[in-house]
Short mmCIF file of C-alpha atoms and ligand atoms in Angstrom, two decimals:
data_model
loop_
_atom_site.label_atom_id
_atom_site.label_comp_id
_atom_site.label_asym_id
_atom_site.label_seq_id
_atom_site.Cartn_x
_atom_site.Cartn_y
_atom_site.Cartn_z
CA MET A 1 5.81 -28.50 12.53
CA SER A 2 4.15 -26.78 9.69
CA ARG A 3 5.30 -23.26 8.63
CA LYS A 4 4.12 -20.74 5.92
CA VAL A 5 6.98 -20.38 3.50
CA LEU A 6 7.36 -17.66 0.82
CA VAL A 7 9.69 -18.58 -2.04
CA VAL A 8 10.90 -15.60 -4.20
CA GLY A 9 11.45 -17.02 -7.71
CA GLU A 10 13.55 -15.60 -10.60
CA ILE A 11 12.93 -15.40 -14.29
CA LYS A 12 16.04 -15.17 -16.54
CA ASP A 13 15.85 -14.93 -20.43
CA GLY A 14 12.19 -15.97 -20.41
CA HIS A 15 12.78 -19.08 -18.15
CA LEU A 16 12.45 -19.79 -14.49
CA ARG A 17 15.92 -20.07 -13.06
CA ASN A 18 16.67 -23.53 -11.70
CA VAL A 19 17.39 -22.08 -8.21
CA THR A 20 13.68 -21.17 -8.09
CA PHE A 21 12.93 -25.01 -8.14
CA GLU A 22 15.61 -25.63 -5.71
CA ALA A 23 14.19 -22.98 -3.42
CA LEU A 24 10.69 -24.53 -3.80
CA THR A 25 11.92 -27.99 -2.98
CA ALA A 26 13.82 -26.84 0.20
CA GLY A 27 10.72 -24.67 1.02
CA ARG A 28 8.56 -27.70 0.78
CA ARG A 29 10.62 -29.45 3.37
CA MET A 30 10.65 -26.43 5.70
CA ALA A 31 6.83 -25.79 5.23
CA ASP A 32 6.35 -29.40 6.24
CA GLY A 33 2.70 -29.51 5.11
CA GLY A 34 2.14 -25.82 5.58
CA PRO A 35 1.55 -23.36 2.80
CA LEU A 36 4.15 -22.94 0.25
CA ILE A 37 3.74 -19.68 -1.61
CA ALA A 38 5.74 -18.27 -4.51
CA ALA A 39 6.34 -14.69 -5.51
CA LEU A 40 7.57 -13.61 -9.05
CA PHE A 41 8.44 -10.41 -10.73
CA GLY A 42 8.07 -9.79 -14.36
CA SER A 43 5.52 -8.55 -16.88
CA ASP A 44 4.31 -12.12 -17.52
CA ALA A 45 4.86 -13.57 -14.13
CA GLU A 46 1.35 -14.88 -14.02
CA SER A 47 2.11 -17.25 -16.88
CA TYR A 48 4.55 -19.31 -14.72
CA ALA A 49 2.07 -20.40 -12.19
CA GLU A 50 1.73 -23.97 -13.74
CA GLU A 51 5.33 -24.55 -13.83
CA LEU A 52 5.75 -23.40 -10.24
CA SER A 53 2.95 -25.79 -9.22
CA LYS A 54 4.82 -28.83 -10.30
CA TYR A 55 7.27 -28.00 -7.40
CA GLY A 56 4.62 -27.57 -4.75
CA ALA A 57 3.76 -23.86 -4.99
CA GLU A 58 0.22 -23.56 -3.84
CA GLN A 59 -0.09 -19.87 -4.66
CA LEU A 60 1.72 -17.39 -6.91
CA TYR A 61 1.86 -13.75 -6.19
CA ALA A 62 2.51 -12.26 -9.78
CA ILE A 63 4.07 -8.75 -9.43
CA SER A 64 4.23 -7.26 -12.87
CA GLY A 65 4.00 -3.49 -12.08
CA ALA A 66 7.67 -2.73 -12.82
CA GLY A 67 7.85 -4.68 -16.08
CA ALA A 68 10.37 -7.16 -17.13
CA ASN A 69 13.31 -5.80 -15.38
CA PRO A 70 12.19 -4.49 -11.75
CA THR A 71 15.10 -2.98 -9.69
CA ASN A 72 16.16 -4.65 -6.55
CA GLU A 73 14.90 -1.49 -4.78
CA TYR A 74 11.49 -2.21 -6.33
CA CYS A 75 11.55 -5.92 -5.36
CA THR A 76 12.46 -5.17 -1.79
CA GLU A 77 9.61 -2.64 -1.33
CA ALA A 78 7.10 -4.75 -3.11
CA LEU A 79 8.10 -7.86 -1.17
CA SER A 80 8.04 -6.11 2.22
CA GLN A 81 4.40 -5.03 1.27
CA LEU A 82 3.58 -8.55 0.46
CA ILE A 83 5.04 -10.00 3.61
CA GLN A 84 2.98 -7.56 5.65
CA GLU A 85 -0.06 -8.93 3.89
CA ILE A 86 0.66 -12.77 4.16
CA HIS A 87 2.89 -12.94 7.20
CA PRO A 88 5.33 -15.81 6.24
CA ASP A 89 7.39 -17.65 8.68
CA ALA A 90 10.30 -17.94 6.25
CA VAL A 91 11.29 -16.23 2.99
CA LEU A 92 13.62 -18.22 0.69
CA MET A 93 15.31 -17.11 -2.40
CA GLY A 94 18.40 -17.76 -4.56
CA HIS A 95 21.71 -16.67 -3.57
CA THR A 96 21.93 -14.86 -7.08
CA SER A 97 23.16 -11.34 -7.75
CA SER A 98 19.63 -10.07 -6.91
CA GLY A 99 18.91 -12.46 -4.12
CA ARG A 100 22.10 -11.26 -2.45
CA ASP A 101 21.03 -7.75 -2.71
CA ILE A 102 17.32 -8.07 -1.87
CA ALA A 103 17.51 -10.49 1.11
CA PRO A 104 19.57 -8.40 3.48
CA ARG A 105 17.42 -5.42 2.68
CA LEU A 106 14.27 -7.34 3.19
CA ALA A 107 15.52 -8.96 6.42
CA GLU A 108 16.25 -5.59 7.74
CA ARG A 109 12.67 -4.21 6.99
CA MET A 110 11.24 -7.26 8.46
CA GLY A 111 13.39 -6.94 11.53
CA VAL A 112 14.46 -10.76 11.27
CA GLY A 113 17.65 -12.65 10.93
CA LEU A 114 19.17 -13.69 7.52
CA ILE A 115 20.98 -16.78 6.87
CA SER A 116 22.74 -16.27 3.62
CA ASP A 117 24.37 -18.42 0.94
CA CYS A 118 23.13 -21.77 2.42
CA ILE A 119 24.32 -25.05 0.84
CA GLY A 120 21.77 -27.26 2.70
CA LEU A 121 18.51 -27.17 4.43
CA GLU A 122 17.32 -29.94 6.52
CA VAL A 123 14.38 -30.44 8.87
CA ALA A 124 14.23 -32.64 12.08
CA GLY A 125 11.32 -32.22 14.36
CA GLU A 126 10.74 -28.51 15.07
CA ASP A 127 14.20 -27.60 14.10
CA VAL A 128 15.52 -26.33 10.59
CA PHE A 129 19.19 -26.77 10.01
CA PHE A 130 20.82 -24.35 7.45
CA THR A 131 24.28 -25.33 6.36
CA ARG A 132 26.68 -22.64 5.10
CA ALA A 133 30.32 -23.05 3.81
CA VAL A 134 32.71 -20.97 5.78
CA TYR A 135 36.58 -20.17 5.66
CA SER A 136 36.42 -20.47 1.86
CA GLY A 137 34.68 -23.73 1.86
CA LYS A 138 37.24 -25.34 4.25
CA ALA A 139 34.51 -25.77 7.16
CA PHE A 140 30.77 -25.95 7.44
CA GLN A 141 28.63 -23.95 9.82
CA VAL A 142 25.13 -25.23 10.78
CA LYS A 143 22.53 -22.71 12.00
CA THR A 144 19.52 -23.88 13.70
CA PHE A 145 16.20 -22.15 13.33
CA ARG A 146 13.12 -23.11 15.42
CA SER A 147 10.41 -20.42 15.72
CA GLY A 148 9.87 -16.92 14.78
CA THR A 149 10.44 -15.64 11.20
CA ILE A 150 13.62 -16.06 9.01
CA CYS A 151 15.03 -15.08 5.78
CA ALA A 152 17.56 -17.14 3.79
CA THR A 153 19.27 -17.43 0.44
CA LEU A 154 20.24 -20.70 -1.02
CA ARG A 155 23.37 -21.12 -3.26
CA PRO A 156 22.43 -22.38 -6.72
CA ASN A 157 23.06 -26.02 -7.50
CA ASN A 158 23.05 -27.51 -3.99
CA VAL A 159 19.37 -28.80 -3.53
CA ASP A 160 18.26 -31.84 -5.55
CA VAL A 161 15.15 -30.62 -7.20
CA SER A 162 12.14 -32.88 -6.75
CA GLU A 163 8.56 -32.42 -8.03
CA ALA A 164 5.41 -32.41 -5.79
CA PRO A 165 2.47 -31.05 -7.87
CA ALA A 166 0.07 -28.73 -6.11
CA GLN A 167 -2.83 -26.82 -7.37
CA THR A 168 -1.53 -23.17 -7.96
CA ALA A 169 -3.86 -20.12 -8.00
CA ALA A 170 -2.20 -17.10 -9.49
CA ALA A 171 -3.03 -13.86 -7.70
CA VAL A 172 -1.77 -10.57 -9.06
CA PHE A 173 -0.20 -8.47 -6.29
CA TYR A 174 -0.27 -4.65 -6.93
CA PRO A 175 2.38 -3.02 -4.47
CA ASP A 176 2.33 0.69 -3.95
CA VAL A 177 5.94 1.57 -4.72
CA LYS A 178 6.80 5.19 -5.11
CA ASP A 179 10.03 7.36 -5.43
CA LEU A 180 12.10 4.81 -7.19
CA LYS A 181 15.58 6.35 -7.93
CA VAL A 182 16.61 3.86 -10.62
CA LEU A 183 14.81 2.42 -13.70
CA VAL A 184 16.27 -0.48 -15.56
CA LYS A 185 15.62 0.21 -19.18
CA ASP A 186 17.61 -2.72 -20.67
CA ILE A 187 20.02 -5.37 -19.70
CA VAL A 188 22.96 -5.96 -21.94
CA ARG A 189 24.93 -9.25 -21.08
CA LYS A 190 28.67 -9.11 -21.09
CA THR A 191 29.01 -12.78 -21.74
CA SER A 192 27.91 -14.52 -24.97
CA SER A 193 27.44 -18.06 -23.54
CA GLY A 194 23.87 -19.09 -23.11
CA VAL A 195 24.85 -21.11 -19.98
CA ASP A 196 24.49 -19.17 -16.80
CA LEU A 197 27.84 -19.71 -14.80
CA SER A 198 26.38 -19.78 -11.37
CA GLU A 199 23.83 -22.51 -12.26
CA ALA A 200 25.91 -24.45 -14.82
CA LYS A 201 26.14 -28.18 -14.20
CA ILE A 202 29.50 -28.26 -16.17
CA ILE A 203 32.03 -25.54 -16.19
CA VAL A 204 35.24 -25.27 -18.29
CA ALA A 205 37.49 -22.69 -16.65
CA GLY A 206 40.73 -21.10 -17.89
CA GLY A 207 43.52 -19.49 -16.01
CA ARG A 208 46.78 -17.63 -16.88
CA GLY A 209 48.05 -20.82 -18.54
CA VAL A 210 45.42 -20.17 -21.37
CA LYS A 211 47.91 -17.40 -22.34
CA SER A 212 45.66 -15.03 -24.35
CA ALA A 213 41.99 -14.31 -25.30
CA GLU A 214 42.42 -16.49 -28.48
CA GLY A 215 43.66 -19.20 -26.02
CA PHE A 216 40.12 -19.41 -24.63
CA GLU A 217 38.80 -20.72 -28.02
CA PRO A 218 39.69 -24.46 -27.38
CA LEU A 219 37.99 -24.00 -23.88
CA ARG A 220 34.70 -22.53 -25.55
CA GLU A 221 34.67 -25.41 -28.08
CA LEU A 222 34.94 -28.02 -25.49
CA ALA A 223 32.17 -26.19 -23.38
CA ASP A 224 29.82 -26.09 -26.51
CA VAL A 225 30.11 -29.88 -26.86
CA LEU A 226 29.45 -30.48 -23.19
CA GLY A 227 26.77 -27.79 -22.89
CA ALA A 228 28.95 -26.06 -20.31
CA ALA A 229 29.63 -22.50 -19.16
CA VAL A 230 33.09 -20.97 -19.51
CA GLY A 231 34.72 -19.67 -16.38
CA ALA A 232 38.05 -18.08 -15.59
CA SER A 233 40.58 -17.45 -12.86
CA ARG A 234 41.20 -13.75 -11.71
CA ALA A 235 44.69 -13.97 -13.39
CA ALA A 236 43.06 -14.61 -16.62
CA CYS A 237 40.58 -11.79 -16.26
CA ASP A 238 43.26 -9.38 -14.95
CA SER A 239 45.41 -10.26 -18.07
CA GLY A 240 42.53 -9.25 -20.29
CA PHE A 241 41.93 -12.80 -21.62
CA CYS A 242 38.28 -12.54 -20.68
CA ASN A 243 35.61 -10.57 -19.10
CA TYR A 244 35.39 -10.24 -15.31
CA ALA A 245 31.87 -11.62 -15.47
CA LEU A 246 33.59 -14.99 -15.91
CA GLN A 247 35.72 -14.90 -12.66
CA ILE A 248 35.27 -17.59 -10.21
CA GLY A 249 36.69 -17.35 -6.70
CA GLN A 250 36.69 -15.45 -3.54
CA THR A 251 36.12 -12.05 -5.24
CA GLY A 252 34.23 -13.61 -8.16
CA LYS A 253 31.38 -16.10 -8.48
CA VAL A 254 31.00 -19.19 -6.20
CA VAL A 255 30.12 -22.08 -8.23
CA THR A 256 29.02 -25.74 -7.55
CA PRO A 257 28.62 -27.56 -10.74
CA ASP A 258 28.65 -31.46 -11.10
CA LEU A 259 31.75 -31.10 -13.20
CA TYR A 260 34.54 -28.40 -13.22
CA ILE A 261 37.28 -28.61 -15.62
CA ALA A 262 40.21 -26.33 -14.69
CA CYS A 263 42.59 -25.63 -17.50
CA GLY A 264 45.87 -23.89 -16.89
CA ILE A 265 44.88 -22.82 -13.33
CA SER A 266 47.39 -23.14 -10.49
CA GLY A 267 44.86 -23.43 -7.55
CA ALA A 268 45.45 -20.48 -5.47
CA ILE A 269 43.29 -20.56 -2.30
CA GLN A 270 41.36 -17.54 -3.60
CA HIS A 271 40.32 -19.55 -6.75
CA LEU A 272 39.49 -22.75 -4.75
CA ALA A 273 37.23 -20.49 -2.51
CA GLY A 274 34.82 -20.30 -5.63
CA MET A 275 34.97 -23.95 -6.88
CA SER A 276 36.14 -26.41 -4.45
CA ASN A 277 32.67 -27.63 -3.54
CA SER A 278 32.22 -28.85 -7.24
CA LYS A 279 31.17 -32.34 -7.29
CA VAL A 280 33.86 -33.70 -9.73
CA ILE A 281 37.01 -31.60 -10.48
CA VAL A 282 39.21 -32.33 -13.41
CA ALA A 283 42.51 -30.33 -13.48
CA ILE A 284 44.74 -29.96 -16.63
CA ASN A 285 48.18 -28.37 -15.86
CA LYS A 286 51.59 -28.88 -17.17
CA ASP A 287 53.05 -28.54 -13.68
CA ARG A 288 52.68 -31.76 -11.86
CA GLU A 289 53.23 -29.89 -8.43
CA ALA A 290 50.34 -27.50 -9.07
CA PRO A 291 48.22 -27.11 -6.05
CA ILE A 292 45.03 -27.61 -7.91
CA PHE A 293 45.88 -31.34 -8.20
CA LYS A 294 45.60 -31.64 -4.41
CA ILE A 295 41.71 -31.04 -4.62
CA ALA A 296 41.27 -32.69 -8.19
CA ASP A 297 39.41 -35.84 -8.59
CA TYR A 298 41.11 -36.49 -12.03
CA SER A 299 44.47 -34.88 -12.67
CA ILE A 300 45.84 -34.49 -16.22
CA VAL A 301 49.53 -33.51 -16.30
CA GLY A 302 49.95 -31.98 -19.81
CA ASP A 303 49.73 -28.99 -22.08
CA LEU A 304 46.09 -27.75 -22.15
CA PHE A 305 46.54 -26.86 -25.80
CA GLU A 306 46.88 -30.54 -26.60
CA VAL A 307 44.57 -31.98 -23.97
CA VAL A 308 41.57 -29.85 -24.43
CA PRO A 309 41.12 -30.43 -28.11
CA MET A 310 41.57 -34.22 -27.53
CA LEU A 311 38.84 -34.04 -24.80
CA THR A 312 36.55 -32.19 -27.32
CA GLU A 313 36.98 -34.65 -30.06
CA ALA A 314 36.44 -37.68 -27.64
CA PHE A 315 33.20 -36.01 -26.28
CA LYS A 316 32.10 -35.19 -29.74
CA GLN A 317 32.39 -38.84 -30.73
CA THR A 318 30.57 -40.05 -27.66
CA LEU A 319 27.95 -37.25 -27.21
CA ILE A 320 27.00 -36.34 -30.78
P1 LIG B 401 48.88 -18.79 -12.11
O1 LIG B 401 48.81 -18.90 -10.68
O2 LIG B 401 49.75 -17.91 -12.77
O3 LIG B 401 48.69 -20.29 -12.66
C1 LIG B 401 48.82 -20.57 -14.18
C2 LIG B 401 48.85 -22.09 -14.26
O4 LIG B 401 48.86 -22.45 -15.54
C3 LIG B 401 50.27 -22.68 -13.77
O5 LIG B 401 50.03 -23.71 -12.71
C4 LIG B 401 50.83 -23.27 -14.78
O6 LIG B 401 51.56 -24.40 -14.63
C5 LIG B 401 49.62 -23.52 -15.78
N1 LIG B 401 50.06 -23.61 -17.25
C6 LIG B 401 50.77 -22.68 -17.89
N2 LIG B 401 50.78 -22.94 -19.26
C7 LIG B 401 50.02 -24.09 -19.34
C8 LIG B 401 49.69 -24.95 -20.31
N3 LIG B 401 50.01 -24.66 -21.65
N4 LIG B 401 48.88 -25.99 -20.26
C9 LIG B 401 48.66 -26.49 -18.87
N5 LIG B 401 48.86 -25.64 -17.79
C10 LIG B 401 49.67 -24.56 -18.08
N6 LIG B 401 41.93 -15.59 -8.04
C11 LIG B 401 40.75 -16.28 -8.61
O7 LIG B 401 40.91 -17.07 -9.48
N7 LIG B 401 39.63 -15.80 -8.31
C12 LIG B 401 39.38 -14.87 -7.20
O8 LIG B 401 38.25 -14.60 -6.95
C13 LIG B 401 40.45 -14.25 -6.67
N8 LIG B 401 40.31 -13.33 -5.66
C14 LIG B 401 41.47 -12.83 -5.08
C15 LIG B 401 41.31 -11.95 -3.89
C16 LIG B 401 42.31 -11.35 -3.43
C17 LIG B 401 42.19 -10.51 -2.12
C18 LIG B 401 43.75 -11.75 -3.75
C19 LIG B 401 44.94 -11.31 -3.08
C20 LIG B 401 43.83 -12.72 -4.89
C21 LIG B 401 42.80 -13.09 -5.52
N9 LIG B 401 42.94 -14.10 -6.66
C22 LIG B 401 41.75 -14.62 -7.12
C23 LIG B 401 44.15 -14.39 -7.26
C24 LIG B 401 44.86 -15.57 -6.86
O9 LIG B 401 45.62 -15.43 -5.71
C25 LIG B 401 45.76 -16.14 -7.93
O10 LIG B 401 46.65 -15.06 -8.23
C26 LIG B 401 45.06 -16.53 -9.26
O11 LIG B 401 43.90 -17.38 -8.76
C27 LIG B 401 45.93 -17.27 -10.04
O12 LIG B 401 45.35 -17.55 -11.26
P2 LIG B 401 45.94 -18.61 -12.25
O13 LIG B 401 45.86 -19.95 -11.47
O14 LIG B 401 45.09 -18.63 -13.54
O15 LIG B 401 47.35 -18.18 -12.58
#
């Protein structure tokens, strides 16, 4: 059954975020031959038409009116005007900090349901199955959608991206948005790493066992060699070793990298809630009874200050 699907893409630091391609890949599945349309915010949104076309977007609505950093309030208003014009059957976007904010507002305006934080989207006949992780990743819930209109957000790193070139025509959309209460003048990042934690393929995370802010240095060196992002447990953040922007877990970021290296992290349930769906987990802990070893694919019992530099050296020799 073909559907009209609108994918809301995201630009970060001058690049389309990978979750945009994941949403287009999932959207193509859902469109099932129907029109796949992209919307993108930013002063140069039009220039991404060709890149989006490689993943099946047949049309791009470039919304540039609010400049490089539109507020979520602006995006919600602009998207609801676009939706009234094109009437999609589904709206998909990344479960990113902005997607999490925009999608519920949009669903409410559209008067439709929202399926948030999906880790899978499959189509069988007329049905679309959205999978979500529940109970901190201990169980999975499958929601079925057949007809009407739906809004959904997709957790980054959960859809294998595939290309399907289409001819994309870029149209500039001019929403009429008034009375904005907030204007973003500049964005100052708290983390120095270039790799976005929520989309990273490899994460090196440190816990209280790292012992100090300086203790994170060997982790950063390992991350640099691997092209990884650095993450942390809440205890590490609470202790002032690193910024809260790095926190992974129930009250931090939920991540799904290909490789998660946990250093000096005990494996509390609240931490596991943010990383237990990682594809491969390596845990380094000097306590052989640490709960993190129950979910680790590779367990290294040892002092992280000895093990991490050894790993860095070994990877340097094989990767550089
Ligand atoms: P610890 O539990 O203290 O573990 C430190 C580990 O380091 C130990 O296992 C120790 O053996 C090991 N270690 C020490 N020195 C070394 C060394 N030299 N080499 C190797 N290993 C070493 N936590 C989160 O992480 N994320 C969340 O989002 C989160 N949300 C929460 C929400 C609520 C409502 C509550 C109540 C708690 C939350 N927590 C969260 C906190 C959570 O319960 C744990 O307290 C926290 O995850 C523990 O962090 P940790 O593993 O770094 O520290």
